[in-house]
mmCIF file with all atom_site columns, C-alpha atoms in Angstrom:
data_model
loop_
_atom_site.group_PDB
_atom_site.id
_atom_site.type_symbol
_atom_site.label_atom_id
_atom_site.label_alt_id
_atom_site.label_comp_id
_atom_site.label_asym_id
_atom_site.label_entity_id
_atom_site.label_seq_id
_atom_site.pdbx_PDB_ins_code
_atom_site.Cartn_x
_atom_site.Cartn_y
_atom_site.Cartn_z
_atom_site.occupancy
_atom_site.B_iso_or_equiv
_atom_site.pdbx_formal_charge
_atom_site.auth_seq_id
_atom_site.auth_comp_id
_atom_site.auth_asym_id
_atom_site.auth_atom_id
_atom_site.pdbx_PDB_model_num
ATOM 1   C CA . UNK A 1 1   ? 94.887  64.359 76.683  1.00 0.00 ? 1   UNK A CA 1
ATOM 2   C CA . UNK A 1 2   ? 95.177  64.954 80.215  1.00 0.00 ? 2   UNK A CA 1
ATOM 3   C CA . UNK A 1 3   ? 98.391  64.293 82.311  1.00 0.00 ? 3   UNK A CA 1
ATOM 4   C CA . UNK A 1 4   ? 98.457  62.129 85.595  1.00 0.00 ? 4   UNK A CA 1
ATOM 5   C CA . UNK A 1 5   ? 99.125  65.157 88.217  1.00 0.00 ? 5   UNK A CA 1
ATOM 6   C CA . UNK A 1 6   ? 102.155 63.707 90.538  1.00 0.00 ? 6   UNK A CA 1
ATOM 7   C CA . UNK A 1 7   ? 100.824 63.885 93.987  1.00 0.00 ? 7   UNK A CA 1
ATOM 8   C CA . UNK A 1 8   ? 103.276 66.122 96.076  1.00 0.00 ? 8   UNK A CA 1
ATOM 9   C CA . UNK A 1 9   ? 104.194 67.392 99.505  1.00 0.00 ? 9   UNK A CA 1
ATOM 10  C CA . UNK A 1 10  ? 106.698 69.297 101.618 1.00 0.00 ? 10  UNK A CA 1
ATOM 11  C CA . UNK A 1 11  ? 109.898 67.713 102.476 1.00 0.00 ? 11  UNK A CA 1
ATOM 12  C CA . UNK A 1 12  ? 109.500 69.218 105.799 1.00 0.00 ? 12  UNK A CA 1
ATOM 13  C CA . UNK A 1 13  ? 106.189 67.868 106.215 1.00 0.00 ? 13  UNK A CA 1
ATOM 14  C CA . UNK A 1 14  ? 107.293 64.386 104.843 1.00 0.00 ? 14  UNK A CA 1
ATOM 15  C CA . UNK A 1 15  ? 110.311 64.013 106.952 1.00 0.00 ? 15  UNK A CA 1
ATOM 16  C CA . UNK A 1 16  ? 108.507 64.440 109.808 1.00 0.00 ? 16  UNK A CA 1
ATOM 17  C CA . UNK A 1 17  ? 105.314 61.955 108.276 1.00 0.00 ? 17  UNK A CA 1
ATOM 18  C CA . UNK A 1 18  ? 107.667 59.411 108.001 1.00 0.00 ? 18  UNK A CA 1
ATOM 19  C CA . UNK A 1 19  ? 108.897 59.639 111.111 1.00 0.00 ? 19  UNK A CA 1
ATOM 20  C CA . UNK A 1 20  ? 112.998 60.319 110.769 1.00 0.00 ? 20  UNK A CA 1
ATOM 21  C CA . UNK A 1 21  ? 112.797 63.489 112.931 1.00 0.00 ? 21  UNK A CA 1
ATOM 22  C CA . UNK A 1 22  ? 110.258 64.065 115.633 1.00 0.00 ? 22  UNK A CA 1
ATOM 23  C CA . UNK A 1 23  ? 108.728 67.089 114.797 1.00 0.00 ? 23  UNK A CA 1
ATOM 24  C CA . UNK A 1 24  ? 108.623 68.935 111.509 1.00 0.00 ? 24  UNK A CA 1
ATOM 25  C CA . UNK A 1 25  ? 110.248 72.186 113.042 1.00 0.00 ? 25  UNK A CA 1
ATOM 26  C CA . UNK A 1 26  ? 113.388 69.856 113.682 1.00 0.00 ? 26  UNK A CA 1
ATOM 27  C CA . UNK A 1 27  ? 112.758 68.318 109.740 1.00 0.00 ? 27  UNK A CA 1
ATOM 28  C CA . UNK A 1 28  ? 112.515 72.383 108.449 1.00 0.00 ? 28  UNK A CA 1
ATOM 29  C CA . UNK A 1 29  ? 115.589 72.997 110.407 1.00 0.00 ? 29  UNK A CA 1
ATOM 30  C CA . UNK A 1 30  ? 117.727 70.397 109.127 1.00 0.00 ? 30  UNK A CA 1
ATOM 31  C CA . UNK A 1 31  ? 116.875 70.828 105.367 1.00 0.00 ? 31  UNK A CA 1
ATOM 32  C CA . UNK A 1 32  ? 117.203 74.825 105.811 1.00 0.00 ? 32  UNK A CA 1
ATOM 33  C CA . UNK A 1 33  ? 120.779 74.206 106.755 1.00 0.00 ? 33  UNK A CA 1
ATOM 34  C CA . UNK A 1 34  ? 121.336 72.394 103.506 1.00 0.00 ? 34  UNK A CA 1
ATOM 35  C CA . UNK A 1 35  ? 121.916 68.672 105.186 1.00 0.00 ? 35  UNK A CA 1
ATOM 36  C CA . UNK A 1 36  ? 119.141 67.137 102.773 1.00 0.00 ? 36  UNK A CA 1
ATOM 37  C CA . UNK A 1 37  ? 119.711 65.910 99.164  1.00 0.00 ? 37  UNK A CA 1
ATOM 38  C CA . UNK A 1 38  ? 116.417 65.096 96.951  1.00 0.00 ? 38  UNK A CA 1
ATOM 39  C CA . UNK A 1 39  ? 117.652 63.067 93.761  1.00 0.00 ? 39  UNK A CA 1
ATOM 40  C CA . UNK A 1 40  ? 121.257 64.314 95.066  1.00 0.00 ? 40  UNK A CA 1
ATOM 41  C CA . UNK A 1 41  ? 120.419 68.025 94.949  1.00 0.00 ? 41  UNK A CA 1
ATOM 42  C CA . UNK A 1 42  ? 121.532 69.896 97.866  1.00 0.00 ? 42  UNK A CA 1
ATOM 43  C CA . UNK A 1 43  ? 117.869 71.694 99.103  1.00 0.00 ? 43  UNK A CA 1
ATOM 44  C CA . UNK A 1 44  ? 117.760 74.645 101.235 1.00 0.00 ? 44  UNK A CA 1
ATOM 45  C CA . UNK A 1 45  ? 113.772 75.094 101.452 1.00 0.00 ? 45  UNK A CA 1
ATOM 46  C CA . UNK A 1 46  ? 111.323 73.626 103.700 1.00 0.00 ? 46  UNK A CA 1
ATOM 47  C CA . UNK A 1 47  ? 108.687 73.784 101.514 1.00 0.00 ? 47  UNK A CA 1
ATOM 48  C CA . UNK A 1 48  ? 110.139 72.117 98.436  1.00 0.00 ? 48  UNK A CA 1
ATOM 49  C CA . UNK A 1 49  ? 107.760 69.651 96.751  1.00 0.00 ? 49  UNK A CA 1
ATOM 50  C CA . UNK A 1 50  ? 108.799 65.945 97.199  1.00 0.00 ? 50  UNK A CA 1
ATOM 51  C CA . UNK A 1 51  ? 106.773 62.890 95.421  1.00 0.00 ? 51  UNK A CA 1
ATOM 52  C CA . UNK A 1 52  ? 106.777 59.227 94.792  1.00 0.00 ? 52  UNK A CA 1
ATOM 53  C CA . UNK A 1 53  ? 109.736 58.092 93.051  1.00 0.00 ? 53  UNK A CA 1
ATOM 54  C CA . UNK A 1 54  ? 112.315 60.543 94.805  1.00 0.00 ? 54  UNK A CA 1
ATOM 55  C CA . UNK A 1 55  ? 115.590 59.810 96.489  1.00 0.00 ? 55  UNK A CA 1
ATOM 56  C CA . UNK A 1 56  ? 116.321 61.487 100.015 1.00 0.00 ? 56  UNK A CA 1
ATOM 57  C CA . UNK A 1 57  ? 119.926 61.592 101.517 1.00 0.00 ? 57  UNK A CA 1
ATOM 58  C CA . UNK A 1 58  ? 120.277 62.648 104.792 1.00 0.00 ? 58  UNK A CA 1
ATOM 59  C CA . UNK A 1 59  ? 122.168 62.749 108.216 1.00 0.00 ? 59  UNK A CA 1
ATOM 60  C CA . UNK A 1 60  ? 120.471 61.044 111.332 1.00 0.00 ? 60  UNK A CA 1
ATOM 61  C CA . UNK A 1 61  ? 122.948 60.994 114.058 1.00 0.00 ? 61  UNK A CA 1
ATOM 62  C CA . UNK A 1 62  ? 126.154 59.311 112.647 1.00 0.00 ? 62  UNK A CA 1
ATOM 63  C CA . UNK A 1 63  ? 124.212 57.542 109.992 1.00 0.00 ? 63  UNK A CA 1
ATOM 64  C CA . UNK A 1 64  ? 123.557 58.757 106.765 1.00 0.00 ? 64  UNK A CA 1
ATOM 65  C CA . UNK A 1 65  ? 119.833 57.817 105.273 1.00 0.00 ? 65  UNK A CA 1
ATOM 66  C CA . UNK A 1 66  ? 119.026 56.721 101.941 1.00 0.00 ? 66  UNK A CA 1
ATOM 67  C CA . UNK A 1 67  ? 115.576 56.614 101.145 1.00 0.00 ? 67  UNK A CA 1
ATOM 68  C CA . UNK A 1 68  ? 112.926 56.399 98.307  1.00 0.00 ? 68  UNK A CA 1
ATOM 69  C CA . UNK A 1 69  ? 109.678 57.921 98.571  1.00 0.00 ? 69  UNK A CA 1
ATOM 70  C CA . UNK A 1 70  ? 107.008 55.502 97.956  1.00 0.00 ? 70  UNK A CA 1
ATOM 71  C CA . UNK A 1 71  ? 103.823 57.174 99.299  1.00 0.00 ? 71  UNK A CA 1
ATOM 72  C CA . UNK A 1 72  ? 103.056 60.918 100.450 1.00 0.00 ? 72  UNK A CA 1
ATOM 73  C CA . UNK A 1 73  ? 101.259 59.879 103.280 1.00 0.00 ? 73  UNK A CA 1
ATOM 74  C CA . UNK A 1 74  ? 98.144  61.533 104.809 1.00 0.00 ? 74  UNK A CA 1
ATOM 75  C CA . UNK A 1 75  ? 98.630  61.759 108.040 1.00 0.00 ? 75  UNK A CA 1
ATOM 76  C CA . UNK A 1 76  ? 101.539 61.042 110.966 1.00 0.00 ? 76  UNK A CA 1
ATOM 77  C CA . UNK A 1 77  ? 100.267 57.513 111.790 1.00 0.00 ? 77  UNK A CA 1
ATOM 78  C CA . UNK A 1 78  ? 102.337 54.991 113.851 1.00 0.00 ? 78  UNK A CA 1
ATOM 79  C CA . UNK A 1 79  ? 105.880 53.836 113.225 1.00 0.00 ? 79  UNK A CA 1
ATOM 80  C CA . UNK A 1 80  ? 104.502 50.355 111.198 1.00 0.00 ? 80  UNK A CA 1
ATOM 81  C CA . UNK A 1 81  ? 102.115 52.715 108.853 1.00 0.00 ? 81  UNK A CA 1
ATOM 82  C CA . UNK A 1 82  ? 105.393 55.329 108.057 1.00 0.00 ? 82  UNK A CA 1
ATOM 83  C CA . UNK A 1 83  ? 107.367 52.588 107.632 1.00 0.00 ? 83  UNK A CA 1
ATOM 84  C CA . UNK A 1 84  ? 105.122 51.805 104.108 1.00 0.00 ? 84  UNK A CA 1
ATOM 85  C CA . UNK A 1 85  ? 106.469 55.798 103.052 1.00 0.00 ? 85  UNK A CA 1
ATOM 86  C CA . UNK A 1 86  ? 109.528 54.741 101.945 1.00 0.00 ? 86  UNK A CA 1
ATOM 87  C CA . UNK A 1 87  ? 112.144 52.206 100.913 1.00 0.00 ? 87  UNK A CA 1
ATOM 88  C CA . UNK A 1 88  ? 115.441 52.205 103.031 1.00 0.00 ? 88  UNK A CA 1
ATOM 89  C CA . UNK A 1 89  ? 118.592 52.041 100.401 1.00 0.00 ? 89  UNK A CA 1
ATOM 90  C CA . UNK A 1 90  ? 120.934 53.031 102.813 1.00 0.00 ? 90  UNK A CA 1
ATOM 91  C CA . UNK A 1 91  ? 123.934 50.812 104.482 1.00 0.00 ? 91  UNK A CA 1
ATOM 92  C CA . UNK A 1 92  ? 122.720 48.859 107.880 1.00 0.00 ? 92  UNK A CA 1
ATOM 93  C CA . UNK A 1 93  ? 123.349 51.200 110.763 1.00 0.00 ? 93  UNK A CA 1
ATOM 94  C CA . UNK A 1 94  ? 126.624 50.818 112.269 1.00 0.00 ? 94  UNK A CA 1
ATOM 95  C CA . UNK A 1 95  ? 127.836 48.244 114.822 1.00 0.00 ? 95  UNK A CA 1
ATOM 96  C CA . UNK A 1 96  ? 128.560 49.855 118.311 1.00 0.00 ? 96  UNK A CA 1
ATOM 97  C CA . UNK A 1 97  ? 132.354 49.909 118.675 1.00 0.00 ? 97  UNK A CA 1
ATOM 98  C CA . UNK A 1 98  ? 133.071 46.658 121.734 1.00 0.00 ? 98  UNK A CA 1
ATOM 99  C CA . UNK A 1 99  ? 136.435 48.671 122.666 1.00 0.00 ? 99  UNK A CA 1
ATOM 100 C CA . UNK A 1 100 ? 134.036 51.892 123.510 1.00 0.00 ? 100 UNK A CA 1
ATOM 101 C CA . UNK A 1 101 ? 133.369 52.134 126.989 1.00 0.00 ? 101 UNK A CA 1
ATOM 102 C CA . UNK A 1 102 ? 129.741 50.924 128.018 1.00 0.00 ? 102 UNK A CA 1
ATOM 103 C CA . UNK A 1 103 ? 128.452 52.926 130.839 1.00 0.00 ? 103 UNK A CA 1
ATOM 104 C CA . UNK A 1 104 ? 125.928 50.698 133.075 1.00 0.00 ? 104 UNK A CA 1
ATOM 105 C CA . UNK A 1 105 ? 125.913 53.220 135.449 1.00 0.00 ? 105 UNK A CA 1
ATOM 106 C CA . UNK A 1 106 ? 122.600 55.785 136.047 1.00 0.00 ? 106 UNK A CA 1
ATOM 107 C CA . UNK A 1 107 ? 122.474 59.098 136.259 1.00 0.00 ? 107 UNK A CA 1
ATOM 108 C CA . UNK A 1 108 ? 125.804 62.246 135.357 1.00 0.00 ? 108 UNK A CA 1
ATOM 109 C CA . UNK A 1 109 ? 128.864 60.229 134.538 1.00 0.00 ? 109 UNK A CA 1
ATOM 110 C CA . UNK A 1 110 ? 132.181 60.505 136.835 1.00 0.00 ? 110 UNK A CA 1
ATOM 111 C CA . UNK A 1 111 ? 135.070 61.949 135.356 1.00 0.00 ? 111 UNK A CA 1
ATOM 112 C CA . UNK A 1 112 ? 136.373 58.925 135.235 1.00 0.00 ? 112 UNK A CA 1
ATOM 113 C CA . UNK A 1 113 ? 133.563 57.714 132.797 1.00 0.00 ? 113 UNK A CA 1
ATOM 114 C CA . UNK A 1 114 ? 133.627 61.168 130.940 1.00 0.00 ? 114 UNK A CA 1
ATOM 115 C CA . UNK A 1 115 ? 137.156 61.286 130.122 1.00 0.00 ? 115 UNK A CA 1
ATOM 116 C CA . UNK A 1 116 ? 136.897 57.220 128.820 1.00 0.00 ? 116 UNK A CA 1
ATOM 117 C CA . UNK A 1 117 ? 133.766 58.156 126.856 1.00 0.00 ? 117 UNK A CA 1
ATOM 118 C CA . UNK A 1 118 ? 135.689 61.261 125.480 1.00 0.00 ? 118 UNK A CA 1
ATOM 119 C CA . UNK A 1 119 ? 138.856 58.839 124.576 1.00 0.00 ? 119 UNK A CA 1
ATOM 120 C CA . UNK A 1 120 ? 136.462 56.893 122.646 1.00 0.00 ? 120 UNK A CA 1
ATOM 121 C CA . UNK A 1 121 ? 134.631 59.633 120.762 1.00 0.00 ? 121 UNK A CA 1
ATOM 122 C CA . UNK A 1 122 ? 138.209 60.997 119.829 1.00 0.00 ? 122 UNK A CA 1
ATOM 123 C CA . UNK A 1 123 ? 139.013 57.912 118.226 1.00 0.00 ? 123 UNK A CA 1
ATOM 124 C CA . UNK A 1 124 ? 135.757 57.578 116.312 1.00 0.00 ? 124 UNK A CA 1
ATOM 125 C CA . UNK A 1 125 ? 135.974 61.076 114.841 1.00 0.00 ? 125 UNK A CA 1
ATOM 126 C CA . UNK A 1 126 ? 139.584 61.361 113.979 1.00 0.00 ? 126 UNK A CA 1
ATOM 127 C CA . UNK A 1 127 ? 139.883 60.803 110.343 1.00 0.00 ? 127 UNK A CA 1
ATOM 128 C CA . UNK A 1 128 ? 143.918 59.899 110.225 1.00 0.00 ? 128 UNK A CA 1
ATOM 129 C CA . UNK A 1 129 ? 143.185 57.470 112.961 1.00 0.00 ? 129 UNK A CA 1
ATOM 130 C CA . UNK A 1 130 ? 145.626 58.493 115.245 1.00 0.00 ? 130 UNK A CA 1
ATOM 131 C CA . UNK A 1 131 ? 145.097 58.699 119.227 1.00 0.00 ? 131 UNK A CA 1
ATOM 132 C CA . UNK A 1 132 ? 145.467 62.451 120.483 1.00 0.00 ? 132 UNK A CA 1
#
């Protein structure tokens, strides 16, 4: 009897395929520092062997992905053909905050603008909630 061999490839190389980071020295870079989970398994190593059927966690900004591998993909194709990779299982991203300023403005900020936009990021990142 002969087994069906699982088609594999690097999680680096995948990452990148599927367009979450954009280039795979980024993707090796963020699963070397141990910010990837396959099947919710911390992974340290670039080159570990991913398939169909496999569950990714990861951080992209302040959003944390949840996907499953559907295809390994031959190539880095456009955003529509990566899209058919994987199914998304992760929350919606998050709604912008409307009480964080919005800066219309072009170009550096004032310090006006940097000390409203650092106001805001204080209150998104403190866990107790409080104001500083």
């Amino acid at each position: 009897m002969t087994e069906a061999v699982r088609e594999t490839i690097r999680l680096d190389k995948w990452l990148w395929q599927a367009r979450f980071f954009k280039s795979r020295g980024i993707a090796a870079e963020r699963v070397s520092s141990g910010k990837v989970r396959v099947n919710s398994q911390p992974v340290s190593k670039p080159s570990r062997n991913v398939g169909e059927g496999d569950v990714l966690t990861f951080a992209q900004g302040r959003w944390v992905r949840v996907v499953r591998i559907v295809a390994c993909g031959d190539r880095r194709g456009p955003a529509p053909e990566a899209r058919l990779l994987y199914d998304d299982l992760s929350d919606p991203p998050p709604k912008p905050d409307p009480a964080a300023p919005v800066n219309d403005r072009k170009g550096r900020p004032t310090g006006r603008d940097r000390r409203r936009l650092d106001a805001a990021d204080r209150r998104l990142n403190d866990p107790l909630g409080r104001d500083s």
